[in-house]
mmCIF file of C-alpha atoms in Angstrom:
data_model
loop_
_atom_site.group_PDB
_atom_site.id
_atom_site.type_symbol
_atom_site.label_atom_id
_atom_site.label_comp_id
_atom_site.label_asym_id
_atom_site.label_seq_id
_atom_site.Cartn_x
_atom_site.Cartn_y
_atom_site.Cartn_z
ATOM 1 C CA UNK A 1 3.996 -25.831 6.687
ATOM 2 C CA UNK A 2 0.397 -26.199 7.334
ATOM 3 C CA UNK A 3 0.743 -25.016 10.815
ATOM 4 C CA UNK A 4 2.565 -21.975 9.469
ATOM 5 C CA UNK A 5 0.065 -21.185 6.900
ATOM 6 C CA UNK A 6 -2.579 -21.512 9.548
ATOM 7 C CA UNK A 7 -0.976 -19.264 12.236
ATOM 8 C CA UNK A 8 -0.223 -16.588 9.646
ATOM 9 C CA UNK A 9 -3.990 -16.593 8.275
ATOM 10 C CA UNK A 10 -5.353 -16.520 11.861
ATOM 11 C CA UNK A 11 -2.960 -13.715 12.639
ATOM 12 C CA UNK A 12 -4.394 -11.518 9.574
ATOM 13 C CA UNK A 13 -7.585 -12.307 10.493
ATOM 14 C CA UNK A 14 -6.896 -11.046 14.310
ATOM 15 C CA UNK A 15 -5.311 -7.758 12.968
ATOM 16 C CA UNK A 16 -8.166 -7.349 10.484
ATOM 17 C CA UNK A 17 -10.551 -7.647 13.251
ATOM 18 C CA UNK A 18 -9.104 -5.029 15.303
ATOM 19 C CA UNK A 19 -8.425 -2.620 12.576
ATOM 20 C CA UNK A 20 -12.181 -2.689 11.588
ATOM 21 C CA UNK A 21 -13.309 -2.390 15.230
ATOM 22 C CA UNK A 22 -10.923 0.444 15.936
ATOM 23 C CA UNK A 23 -11.779 2.471 12.725
ATOM 24 C CA UNK A 24 -15.462 1.826 13.568
ATOM 25 C CA UNK A 25 -15.262 3.270 17.234
ATOM 26 C CA UNK A 26 -13.002 5.970 15.812
ATOM 27 C CA UNK A 27 -15.434 7.428 13.430
ATOM 28 C CA UNK A 28 -18.305 6.875 15.842
ATOM 29 C CA UNK A 29 -16.390 8.785 18.429
ATOM 30 C CA UNK A 30 -16.339 11.915 16.278
ATOM 31 C CA UNK A 31 -18.410 14.687 17.660
ATOM 32 C CA UNK A 32 -19.794 15.650 14.307
ATOM 33 C CA UNK A 33 -22.821 13.633 13.424
ATOM 34 C CA UNK A 34 -23.464 12.538 9.907
ATOM 35 C CA UNK A 35 -27.131 14.076 10.219
ATOM 36 C CA UNK A 36 -25.732 17.527 10.504
ATOM 37 C CA UNK A 37 -24.470 17.110 6.774
ATOM 38 C CA UNK A 38 -28.064 17.096 5.586
ATOM 39 C CA UNK A 39 -30.001 20.003 4.615
ATOM 40 C CA UNK A 40 -30.297 22.621 7.276
ATOM 41 C CA UNK A 41 -34.226 22.401 7.749
ATOM 42 C CA UNK A 42 -33.817 18.589 8.147
ATOM 43 C CA UNK A 43 -30.908 18.955 10.901
ATOM 44 C CA UNK A 44 -32.501 21.883 12.863
ATOM 45 C CA UNK A 45 -35.871 20.028 13.117
ATOM 46 C CA UNK A 46 -35.708 17.561 16.120
ATOM 47 C CA UNK A 47 -38.691 15.449 14.714
ATOM 48 C CA UNK A 48 -37.091 15.195 11.278
ATOM 49 C CA UNK A 49 -33.480 14.817 12.558
ATOM 50 C CA UNK A 50 -34.691 11.694 14.934
ATOM 51 C CA UNK A 51 -36.253 10.343 11.894
ATOM 52 C CA UNK A 52 -33.220 10.373 10.015
ATOM 53 C CA UNK A 53 -31.306 8.940 12.920
ATOM 54 C CA UNK A 54 -33.623 5.970 13.180
ATOM 55 C CA UNK A 55 -33.777 5.292 9.250
ATOM 56 C CA UNK A 56 -29.526 5.354 9.639
ATOM 57 C CA UNK A 57 -29.746 3.313 12.822
ATOM 58 C CA UNK A 58 -27.819 5.587 14.666
ATOM 59 C CA UNK A 59 -30.224 5.699 17.704
ATOM 60 C CA UNK A 60 -29.503 1.885 18.533
ATOM 61 C CA UNK A 61 -26.755 1.157 20.654
ATOM 62 C CA UNK A 62 -23.410 1.328 19.777
ATOM 63 C CA UNK A 63 -22.792 -2.527 19.948
ATOM 64 C CA UNK A 64 -25.705 -3.233 17.905
ATOM 65 C CA UNK A 65 -24.412 -0.999 15.021
ATOM 66 C CA UNK A 66 -21.316 -2.490 15.494
ATOM 67 C CA UNK A 67 -22.393 -6.158 15.225
ATOM 68 C CA UNK A 68 -24.597 -5.246 12.078
ATOM 69 C CA UNK A 69 -21.943 -3.566 10.239
ATOM 70 C CA UNK A 70 -19.560 -6.705 10.947
ATOM 71 C CA UNK A 71 -22.412 -9.006 9.907
ATOM 72 C CA UNK A 72 -23.130 -6.888 6.651
ATOM 73 C CA UNK A 73 -19.334 -6.461 5.814
ATOM 74 C CA UNK A 74 -18.563 -10.265 5.998
ATOM 75 C CA UNK A 75 -21.352 -10.438 3.244
ATOM 76 C CA UNK A 76 -19.685 -7.839 1.292
ATOM 77 C CA UNK A 77 -22.360 -5.203 2.077
ATOM 78 C CA UNK A 78 -20.631 -1.845 3.452
ATOM 79 C CA UNK A 79 -23.837 0.068 3.453
ATOM 80 C CA UNK A 80 -24.956 3.101 1.510
ATOM 81 C CA UNK A 81 -23.334 6.640 1.203
ATOM 82 C CA UNK A 82 -25.091 9.243 3.061
ATOM 83 C CA UNK A 83 -24.271 11.885 0.199
ATOM 84 C CA UNK A 84 -25.932 10.203 -2.494
ATOM 85 C CA UNK A 85 -27.165 7.056 -1.377
ATOM 86 C CA UNK A 86 -25.329 4.813 -3.725
ATOM 87 C CA UNK A 87 -23.819 1.451 -2.606
ATOM 88 C CA UNK A 88 -20.465 2.074 -0.778
ATOM 89 C CA UNK A 89 -19.246 -1.585 -2.154
ATOM 90 C CA UNK A 90 -19.997 -0.455 -5.760
ATOM 91 C CA UNK A 91 -18.228 2.894 -5.292
ATOM 92 C CA UNK A 92 -15.001 0.890 -3.800
ATOM 93 C CA UNK A 93 -15.342 -1.704 -6.376
ATOM 94 C CA UNK A 94 -14.989 1.264 -9.244
ATOM 95 C CA UNK A 95 -11.958 3.160 -7.578
ATOM 96 C CA UNK A 96 -9.902 0.052 -6.141
ATOM 97 C CA UNK A 97 -8.806 -1.317 -9.462
ATOM 98 C CA UNK A 98 -7.291 2.066 -10.219
ATOM 99 C CA UNK A 99 -5.233 2.314 -7.208
ATOM 100 C CA UNK A 100 -4.489 -1.313 -7.363
ATOM 101 C CA UNK A 101 -3.137 -0.570 -10.884
ATOM 102 C CA UNK A 102 -1.183 2.540 -10.038
ATOM 103 C CA UNK A 103 0.287 0.588 -7.096
ATOM 104 C CA UNK A 104 1.394 -2.282 -9.175
ATOM 105 C CA UNK A 105 2.741 -0.177 -11.812
ATOM 106 C CA UNK A 106 4.692 1.836 -9.000
ATOM 107 C CA UNK A 107 5.804 -1.477 -7.674
ATOM 108 C CA UNK A 108 7.492 -2.507 -11.047
ATOM 109 C CA UNK A 109 9.155 0.926 -10.928
ATOM 110 C CA UNK A 110 10.501 0.269 -7.657
ATOM 111 C CA UNK A 111 11.587 -3.345 -7.639
ATOM 112 C CA UNK A 112 13.385 -3.759 -10.845
ATOM 113 C CA UNK A 113 15.692 -1.011 -10.500
ATOM 114 C CA UNK A 114 16.234 -1.534 -6.698
ATOM 115 C CA UNK A 115 17.280 -4.960 -7.260
ATOM 116 C CA UNK A 116 19.467 -4.389 -10.118
ATOM 117 C CA UNK A 117 21.174 -1.275 -8.684
ATOM 118 C CA UNK A 118 21.453 -2.756 -5.029
ATOM 119 C CA UNK A 119 23.496 -5.707 -6.701
ATOM 120 C CA UNK A 120 25.522 -3.895 -9.028
ATOM 121 C CA UNK A 121 26.429 -1.507 -6.043
ATOM 122 C CA UNK A 122 27.766 -4.477 -4.303
ATOM 123 C CA UNK A 123 29.682 -5.947 -7.046
ATOM 124 C CA UNK A 124 31.266 -2.643 -7.424
ATOM 125 C CA UNK A 125 31.513 -1.949 -3.708
ATOM 126 C CA UNK A 126 33.664 1.370 -2.860
ATOM 127 C CA UNK A 127 33.587 2.326 -6.379
ATOM 128 C CA UNK A 128 31.728 5.211 -7.910
ATOM 129 C CA UNK A 129 28.573 3.175 -8.692
ATOM 130 C CA UNK A 130 28.376 2.116 -4.910
ATOM 131 C CA UNK A 131 28.797 5.859 -3.829
ATOM 132 C CA UNK A 132 26.529 7.047 -6.396
ATOM 133 C CA UNK A 133 23.939 4.735 -5.058
ATOM 134 C CA UNK A 134 23.913 5.609 -1.607
ATOM 135 C CA UNK A 135 23.718 9.235 -2.700
ATOM 136 C CA UNK A 136 20.667 8.571 -5.043
ATOM 137 C CA UNK A 137 18.930 6.512 -2.187
ATOM 138 C CA UNK A 138 19.435 9.170 0.473
ATOM 139 C CA UNK A 139 18.111 11.818 -1.899
ATOM 140 C CA UNK A 140 15.260 9.873 -2.940
ATOM 141 C CA UNK A 141 14.077 9.294 0.580
ATOM 142 C CA UNK A 142 14.722 12.880 1.540
ATOM 143 C CA UNK A 143 12.328 14.208 -1.161
ATOM 144 C CA UNK A 144 8.727 14.905 0.215
ATOM 145 C CA UNK A 145 6.673 12.670 -2.191
ATOM 146 C CA UNK A 146 3.876 15.501 -2.099
ATOM 147 C CA UNK A 147 6.230 18.093 -2.991
ATOM 148 C CA UNK A 148 7.882 16.191 -5.550
ATOM 149 C CA UNK A 149 4.172 15.354 -7.208
ATOM 150 C CA UNK A 150 3.267 18.986 -7.450
ATOM 151 C CA UNK A 151 6.712 19.898 -8.888
ATOM 152 C CA UNK A 152 6.261 16.953 -11.568
ATOM 153 C CA UNK A 153 2.761 18.323 -11.990
ATOM 154 C CA UNK A 154 3.848 21.865 -12.747
ATOM 155 C CA UNK A 155 7.085 20.846 -14.870
ATOM 156 C CA UNK A 156 5.704 17.940 -16.828
ATOM 157 C CA UNK A 157 2.215 19.697 -17.488
ATOM 158 C CA UNK A 158 3.789 22.757 -18.965
ATOM 159 C CA UNK A 159 5.927 20.582 -21.458
ATOM 160 C CA UNK A 160 4.050 17.509 -21.853
ATOM 161 C CA UNK A 161 0.275 17.949 -20.951
ATOM 162 C CA UNK A 162 -0.601 14.701 -22.642
ATOM 163 C CA UNK A 163 0.921 12.810 -20.112
ATOM 164 C CA UNK A 164 -1.321 14.234 -17.383
ATOM 165 C CA UNK A 165 -5.065 12.747 -16.991
ATOM 166 C CA UNK A 166 -7.680 15.575 -17.764
ATOM 167 C CA UNK A 167 -9.857 16.970 -14.961
ATOM 168 C CA UNK A 168 -12.568 14.514 -14.824
ATOM 169 C CA UNK A 169 -11.435 12.596 -18.042
ATOM 170 C CA UNK A 170 -9.307 9.642 -16.688
ATOM 171 C CA UNK A 171 -9.500 6.976 -18.571
ATOM 172 C CA UNK A 172 -9.677 2.969 -17.206
ATOM 173 C CA UNK A 173 -7.421 0.516 -18.737
ATOM 174 C CA UNK A 174 -10.105 -1.558 -20.289
ATOM 175 C CA UNK A 175 -11.380 1.515 -22.257
ATOM 176 C CA UNK A 176 -7.970 2.502 -23.506
ATOM 177 C CA UNK A 177 -4.865 0.974 -22.513
ATOM 178 C CA UNK A 178 -2.437 2.862 -24.183
ATOM 179 C CA UNK A 179 -3.944 6.304 -22.938
ATOM 180 C CA UNK A 180 -4.453 4.719 -19.438
ATOM 181 C CA UNK A 181 -0.669 3.713 -18.777
ATOM 182 C CA UNK A 182 0.546 6.966 -20.407
ATOM 183 C CA UNK A 183 -1.192 9.166 -17.717
ATOM 184 C CA UNK A 184 -0.177 6.581 -14.806
ATOM 185 C CA UNK A 185 3.717 6.619 -15.389
ATOM 186 C CA UNK A 186 4.310 9.970 -14.025
ATOM 187 C CA UNK A 187 2.258 9.341 -10.867
ATOM 188 C CA UNK A 188 3.901 5.836 -10.394
ATOM 189 C CA UNK A 189 7.393 6.943 -10.693
ATOM 190 C CA UNK A 190 6.546 9.610 -8.021
ATOM 191 C CA UNK A 191 4.880 7.123 -5.935
ATOM 192 C CA UNK A 192 7.643 4.496 -6.489
ATOM 193 C CA UNK A 193 10.696 6.950 -5.449
ATOM 194 C CA UNK A 194 10.991 6.634 -1.897
ATOM 195 C CA UNK A 195 10.444 2.738 -2.104
ATOM 196 C CA UNK A 196 13.004 2.122 -4.489
ATOM 197 C CA UNK A 197 15.379 4.205 -2.413
ATOM 198 C CA UNK A 198 14.473 1.711 0.917
ATOM 199 C CA UNK A 199 14.409 -0.938 -1.290
ATOM 200 C CA UNK A 200 17.861 -0.274 -2.568
ATOM 201 C CA UNK A 201 19.393 0.229 0.725
ATOM 202 C CA UNK A 202 18.371 -2.882 2.267
ATOM 203 C CA UNK A 203 19.209 -5.135 -0.670
ATOM 204 C CA UNK A 204 22.559 -3.528 -0.730
ATOM 205 C CA UNK A 205 23.118 -3.790 2.771
ATOM 206 C CA UNK A 206 21.903 -7.281 2.983
ATOM 207 C CA UNK A 207 24.182 -8.538 0.087
ATOM 208 C CA UNK A 208 27.301 -6.680 1.338
ATOM 209 C CA UNK A 209 26.827 -8.610 4.751
ATOM 210 C CA UNK A 210 26.181 -11.678 3.022
ATOM 211 C CA UNK A 211 29.073 -11.514 0.703
ATOM 212 C CA UNK A 212 31.430 -11.108 3.945
ATOM 213 C CA UNK A 213 29.956 -14.365 5.562
ATOM 214 C CA UNK A 214 31.786 -17.291 5.702
ATOM 215 C CA UNK A 215 29.810 -19.692 3.358
ATOM 216 C CA UNK A 216 30.109 -17.042 0.789
ATOM 217 C CA UNK A 217 33.936 -16.639 1.151
ATOM 218 C CA UNK A 218 34.399 -20.405 1.071
ATOM 219 C CA UNK A 219 32.086 -20.361 -2.302
ATOM 220 C CA UNK A 220 34.456 -17.768 -3.509
ATOM 221 C CA UNK A 221 37.628 -19.910 -2.374
ATOM 222 C CA UNK A 222 36.132 -22.985 -4.590
ATOM 223 C CA UNK A 223 36.585 -20.614 -7.549
ATOM 224 C CA UNK A 224 33.206 -18.951 -7.932
ATOM 225 C CA UNK A 225 33.020 -15.628 -9.731
ATOM 226 C CA UNK A 226 31.925 -12.599 -7.849
ATOM 227 C CA UNK A 227 28.580 -12.385 -9.796
ATOM 228 C CA UNK A 228 27.721 -16.074 -9.386
ATOM 229 C CA UNK A 229 28.454 -16.348 -5.892
ATOM 230 C CA UNK A 230 26.417 -13.222 -5.414
ATOM 231 C CA UNK A 231 23.171 -14.955 -7.385
ATOM 232 C CA UNK A 232 23.297 -18.194 -6.371
ATOM 233 C CA UNK A 233 24.585 -17.987 -2.519
ATOM 234 C CA UNK A 234 24.538 -14.440 -1.104
ATOM 235 C CA UNK A 235 21.268 -13.301 -2.704
ATOM 236 C CA UNK A 236 19.421 -15.981 -0.941
ATOM 237 C CA UNK A 237 20.523 -14.770 2.620
ATOM 238 C CA UNK A 238 19.773 -11.237 1.982
ATOM 239 C CA UNK A 239 16.444 -12.107 0.370
ATOM 240 C CA UNK A 240 14.514 -12.904 3.632
ATOM 241 C CA UNK A 241 15.055 -9.222 5.445
ATOM 242 C CA UNK A 242 14.632 -7.635 1.922
ATOM 243 C CA UNK A 243 11.144 -9.517 1.712
ATOM 244 C CA UNK A 244 10.051 -7.828 5.062
ATOM 245 C CA UNK A 245 10.989 -4.432 3.963
ATOM 246 C CA UNK A 246 9.383 -5.125 0.611
ATOM 247 C CA UNK A 247 6.075 -6.422 1.894
ATOM 248 C CA UNK A 248 5.693 -3.232 3.878
ATOM 249 C CA UNK A 249 6.721 -0.946 1.372
ATOM 250 C CA UNK A 250 4.770 -2.467 -1.495
ATOM 251 C CA UNK A 251 1.766 -2.937 0.553
ATOM 252 C CA UNK A 252 2.052 0.807 1.444
ATOM 253 C CA UNK A 253 2.248 1.481 -2.676
ATOM 254 C CA UNK A 254 -0.997 -0.464 -3.285
ATOM 255 C CA UNK A 255 -3.330 0.987 -0.434
ATOM 256 C CA UNK A 256 -1.620 4.041 0.526
ATOM 257 C CA UNK A 257 -1.964 6.297 -2.651
ATOM 258 C CA UNK A 258 -4.104 8.990 -1.047
ATOM 259 C CA UNK A 259 -1.598 12.298 -1.986
ATOM 260 C CA UNK A 260 -0.649 10.953 -5.160
ATOM 261 C CA UNK A 261 -4.122 10.455 -6.164
ATOM 262 C CA UNK A 262 -5.445 13.876 -5.179
ATOM 263 C CA UNK A 263 -2.485 15.552 -6.515
ATOM 264 C CA UNK A 264 -3.080 14.070 -10.043
ATOM 265 C CA UNK A 265 -6.734 13.780 -9.783
ATOM 266 C CA UNK A 266 -6.728 10.024 -10.067
ATOM 267 C CA UNK A 267 -10.165 8.631 -9.344
ATOM 268 C CA UNK A 268 -8.796 5.682 -6.978
ATOM 269 C CA UNK A 269 -9.620 4.497 -3.665
ATOM 270 C CA UNK A 270 -7.275 7.140 -2.046
ATOM 271 C CA UNK A 271 -9.279 10.224 -3.557
ATOM 272 C CA UNK A 272 -12.490 8.352 -2.764
ATOM 273 C CA UNK A 273 -11.358 8.131 0.874
ATOM 274 C CA UNK A 274 -10.612 11.893 1.108
ATOM 275 C CA UNK A 275 -13.723 12.710 -0.673
ATOM 276 C CA UNK A 276 -15.720 10.825 1.937
ATOM 277 C CA UNK A 277 -13.865 12.394 4.941
ATOM 278 C CA UNK A 278 -14.453 15.834 3.527
ATOM 279 C CA UNK A 279 -18.358 15.323 3.202
ATOM 280 C CA UNK A 280 -18.268 13.357 6.587
ATOM 281 C CA UNK A 281 -19.859 10.240 4.733
ATOM 282 C CA UNK A 282 -19.121 7.896 7.346
ATOM 283 C CA UNK A 283 -20.030 4.604 5.595
ATOM 284 C CA UNK A 284 -17.948 5.461 2.650
ATOM 285 C CA UNK A 285 -15.035 6.709 4.685
ATOM 286 C CA UNK A 286 -14.886 3.391 6.723
ATOM 287 C CA UNK A 287 -15.416 1.246 3.666
ATOM 288 C CA UNK A 288 -12.636 2.706 2.011
ATOM 289 C CA UNK A 289 -10.330 2.727 5.096
ATOM 290 C CA UNK A 290 -11.384 -1.071 5.699
ATOM 291 C CA UNK A 291 -10.702 -2.155 1.689
ATOM 292 C CA UNK A 292 -7.170 -0.412 2.077
ATOM 293 C CA UNK A 293 -6.386 -2.111 5.319
ATOM 294 C CA UNK A 294 -7.394 -5.705 3.780
ATOM 295 C CA UNK A 295 -5.079 -4.990 1.047
ATOM 296 C CA UNK A 296 -2.166 -4.226 2.969
ATOM 297 C CA UNK A 297 -2.675 -7.238 5.364
ATOM 298 C CA UNK A 298 -3.535 -9.793 2.433
ATOM 299 C CA UNK A 299 -0.066 -8.396 0.815
ATOM 300 C CA UNK A 300 2.055 -8.988 3.987
ATOM 301 C CA UNK A 301 0.304 -12.380 4.239
ATOM 302 C CA UNK A 302 1.616 -13.145 0.804
ATOM 303 C CA UNK A 303 5.206 -12.044 1.711
ATOM 304 C CA UNK A 304 4.992 -14.502 4.899
ATOM 305 C CA UNK A 305 3.940 -17.004 2.833
ATOM 306 C CA UNK A 306 7.223 -16.821 0.657
ATOM 307 C CA UNK A 307 9.249 -16.985 3.445
ATOM 308 C CA UNK A 308 9.440 -20.685 3.542
ATOM 309 C CA UNK A 309 10.330 -20.806 -0.166
ATOM 310 C CA UNK A 310 13.348 -18.724 0.516
ATOM 311 C CA UNK A 311 14.446 -20.264 4.037
ATOM 312 C CA UNK A 312 12.664 -23.513 5.151
ATOM 313 C CA UNK A 313 13.490 -22.815 8.730
ATOM 314 C CA UNK A 314 10.616 -20.281 8.611
ATOM 315 C CA UNK A 315 8.010 -23.112 8.246
ATOM 316 C CA UNK A 316 9.695 -24.999 11.380
ATOM 317 C CA UNK A 317 8.868 -21.980 13.417
ATOM 318 C CA UNK A 318 11.706 -19.660 13.240
ATOM 319 C CA UNK A 319 10.645 -15.914 13.790
ATOM 320 C CA UNK A 320 10.754 -13.274 10.866
ATOM 321 C CA UNK A 321 12.754 -10.892 13.489
ATOM 322 C CA UNK A 322 15.132 -13.772 14.301
ATOM 323 C CA UNK A 323 15.806 -14.718 10.674
ATOM 324 C CA UNK A 324 16.484 -11.118 9.894
ATOM 325 C CA UNK A 325 19.071 -10.938 12.615
ATOM 326 C CA UNK A 326 20.892 -14.107 11.437
ATOM 327 C CA UNK A 327 20.678 -12.802 8.026
#
C-alpha cells in the first residue's frame, strides 16, 4: 500500500510539473507583450518600456524567469497582477472557494441521482425505467452546457429572478448561507447535467455486465434477491470503472466552471481566469490555470487512493486500465 501511495503521489508531482512548465512556456510564447497593456505613452517610450520590462523581470533569460516563478510558486507566491498590482494568490484565494462550492454542489446533483437511477434501471432492465434512463442520458449529454445555461438564465430570470445573483451582488456562504445556496442551485444543476448523464450510463453499463457475471449468477442461485445481489456483489465489481469516470468528471466540475460562471456572473476562479486573459494579465492567468490544474490532479489522486479500498488488487500493482477491462 505504501509503494502504491508513493507511486501515485510521484505521478501527480510529475504531471503538475509538466503542467506548470507547459502553461508558463505557452503564455510567454505569446506575441503580445504585457507591456503593451500599459498606458500608450509608456508602451511607446523605449526608455519607459525598458524600465517596466526590467521591473517585471521580462528582460531576464526565460530559464531564469521560469526558475524564479517555480520557486516563488512553491512558497505560495504567484506574483502580482499587472492590472492593479494586487497579489495573485489573494485573488485566487477569494475566487477559489466559490468555484469549489459550485463544483461540490454540482457533484451532489450529479452523483446521487446518477447512482440511484443507474441502479434502478438495471433492476428494471428492459422496462420503461431502463429505456427512459437511456433516452434521458443521451439528451442530457447532447445539450450544450453554454446554450442550456443561457436558456435557463432567460427562462428562470423572467419567472424567478431571485434565483439568480444580482450583477456584482454575489453573496458568499459565510455572509448569507441561504441566499448563497439559492443562487447557486440553478448554475449547479446546469453544470451537473452532462456529468449526471455520463455517470448514469457508466454505472448502468458496469452494473449490467456485473449482473451477468458468474459470481453474481451464483449468488442469485444461492437465493439472494436482485436488490441484495446488486448492492452487495455486483456494485463492487462495477465501482472501479465508475470511479475512474467519476474522478475525471467531478474533477472537471470542481475546476472547469469557466462558461457557467461567466453566464451567471459568479465571481469564481473561472471568471477570474477569463478576466485575466482578456486583460492579458499573465501572472493572474498563469496562477488561475495552475490552481485549477492542481485541483483536478489532487481530486484524481484521491480517486486513485480509493481503488485499494474497492479492489485490493490495485495496491498489488494491477493497473487501472486492466482493472476496468476485468470489471
